[in-house]
Amino acid sequence: MRCGVDIGGTNTMIGLVDPNGKVIDYDCLKTGKYELAFDLVVTIAYSILRMAKVNQTKIESIGIGCPNINPETGIVERAANLKFKGPVSLLTEFRRYFPETPLFFENDARAAAWGEAVYGSAKGLKDFIVVTLGTGLGCGIMADGKLMSGSRGMAGELGHVICFPEGRECGCGRQGCLEQYVAANGIYRTYTELCQQLKQVPKAGDYRSLSILAKAGDSIAIDTYQRTGKILGTALANMACCYDPSHIFIFGGVAQAGEVLMEPTRQAFEKNLLFCYKNHIKLELSGLMATSKNAGILGAAALANMQ
Amino acid sequence: MRCGVDIGGTNTMIGLVDPNGKVIDYDCLKTGKYELAFDLVVTIAYSILRMAKVNQTKIESIGIGCPNINPETGIVERAANLKFKGPVSLLTEFRRYFPETPLFFENDARAAAWGEAVYGSAKGLKDFIVVTLGTGLGCGIMADGKLMSGSRGMAGELGHVICFPEGRECGCGRQGCLEQYVAANGIYRTYTELCQQLKQVPKAGDYRSLSILAKAGDSIAIDTYQRTGKILGTALANMACCYDPSHIFIFGGVAQAGEVLMEPTRQAFEKNLLFCYKNHIKLELSGLMATSKNAGILGAAALANMQ
């Protein structure tokens, strides 16, 4: 059976995927607990070996999605949301435990696009974007049926498009990057700023409880998503000019907020779309979202299709 | 011999290109004089037939670069900078005069990227961008050796990326589009606004004389290019995140201003570039610029290589 490993800024998800794209077993680790890649990988490896044993299956391939990884060398470097800043070779680390299993590495956000194509709503589509909103913002760009790489595998770093030149400071050392407004931490910051302006004590203590508050109808939480959606929708309208996709899929932990985020995003998107794209681009939630936590696992497992 | 036709917002250039990429004869028409595509094409056709006769050569192929054209159907629609708003089929118009000659159509800015690859500085490069700055701003995106199309041939409409949400009105009906600041009319507008602020009578009556003034050292003209370069360089740094190119080439009438534009553009570009792209992307003038007026002709003629 295939194995998918999704190393994210907050959680690392590990799962077994059957040939029908069903996650039959999975584990979840807190990525932030591991200061060294060595420690994270040994824990992942034990998890995979345990699952293989329990489910009485052989591991055919392991796909690993990870921020800032070079797909060809398996080396991670300067990932803003990981504790190990690298450079560190995940290929070497995984090879210790899996000397002969085919290994596939890809930027986590790009793996999500592959997952959408193989297991999700993008089957048969040739030009689409998957925007992953989690701790950060990442993108996978499918162009004419191929995952766009650019000259050094760094195409689609849209979390770091500068939207507000004098805006919020970003972990990348610059100001006003998109992900500082529309990824989890950015949204939560918008919320606390709003509470401060309104002289209210924040009811939500973190991003997760904020999304629950918004769904429950809390007005400041809803206002937060309205503001977020306006920025996100405008940015997506600009992305339309860049890539002319037929579909844009929103994916990741933040997207689980659902319509409270999607409705204002869609409004701003349609409002700011250049005339020639109007009514031609579908903006929707990822088809993998129904499987919630397991979606990243599917993206990683789908990497075996890349060959 | 190949023929290249570059239909721009201001000028239409028609030329014969020899196998070494040399323009051996050319004509220039004022595009704005022609209200109908029919009238423009008949004039172009006579020009081509005249050149073929005078130079005693056969026309092997005609490549036509034109704003907002569908490369497959040859239909032009809603081109903001052309008088004929269409839809009008240039294929039908050209076929009247050239029933058997192979005809190639492409968006003028995308043709420029092809010209750079075939006749310019991008020979052998697989991931690069050509930004054409003229009456408007257009882009050709070469990704993994293929001209990026998107789902409907509209990828790379970067002139209409919104940079200033409450900014200048654009012909597209929205506000703050990049081309309103860094294409010819936008730059001239920045100049007149600056003159007004400083209570000075503008010395330059149009964009062309503005670039001459700047080269001659006029301080308001130079300041205009400094402001333009800052906006352009920041936008190009964002494009780097989108496509991860190895090179960005600046092309078109506005680029003929040379270093007075390029120097502040390069500064803002390097300053705003995400760390992982720093020192990896070359920003330079198009290699076709040496041929000045004929560069668009070369791009159009190069379209015959697309097959």
XYZ file of C-alpha atoms in Angstrom, chain A residues 125-128 141-148 243, chain B residues 146-151:
19
model
C -8.290 19.185 -15.447
C -5.151 20.611 -17.042
C -4.932 24.173 -15.692
C -5.782 24.716 -12.064
C 0.106 25.361 -10.059
C -0.954 22.817 -12.639
C -0.241 24.237 -16.091
C -1.175 22.227 -19.164
C -1.282 19.070 -17.058
C 2.149 19.540 -15.511
C 2.995 20.779 -12.023
C 4.753 24.085 -12.656
C -2.021 31.701 -14.763
C 6.769 26.101 -23.442
C 4.894 29.367 -23.812
C 2.413 29.292 -20.958
C -1.193 29.506 -22.156
C -3.467 28.781 -19.247
C -6.904 27.299 -19.710
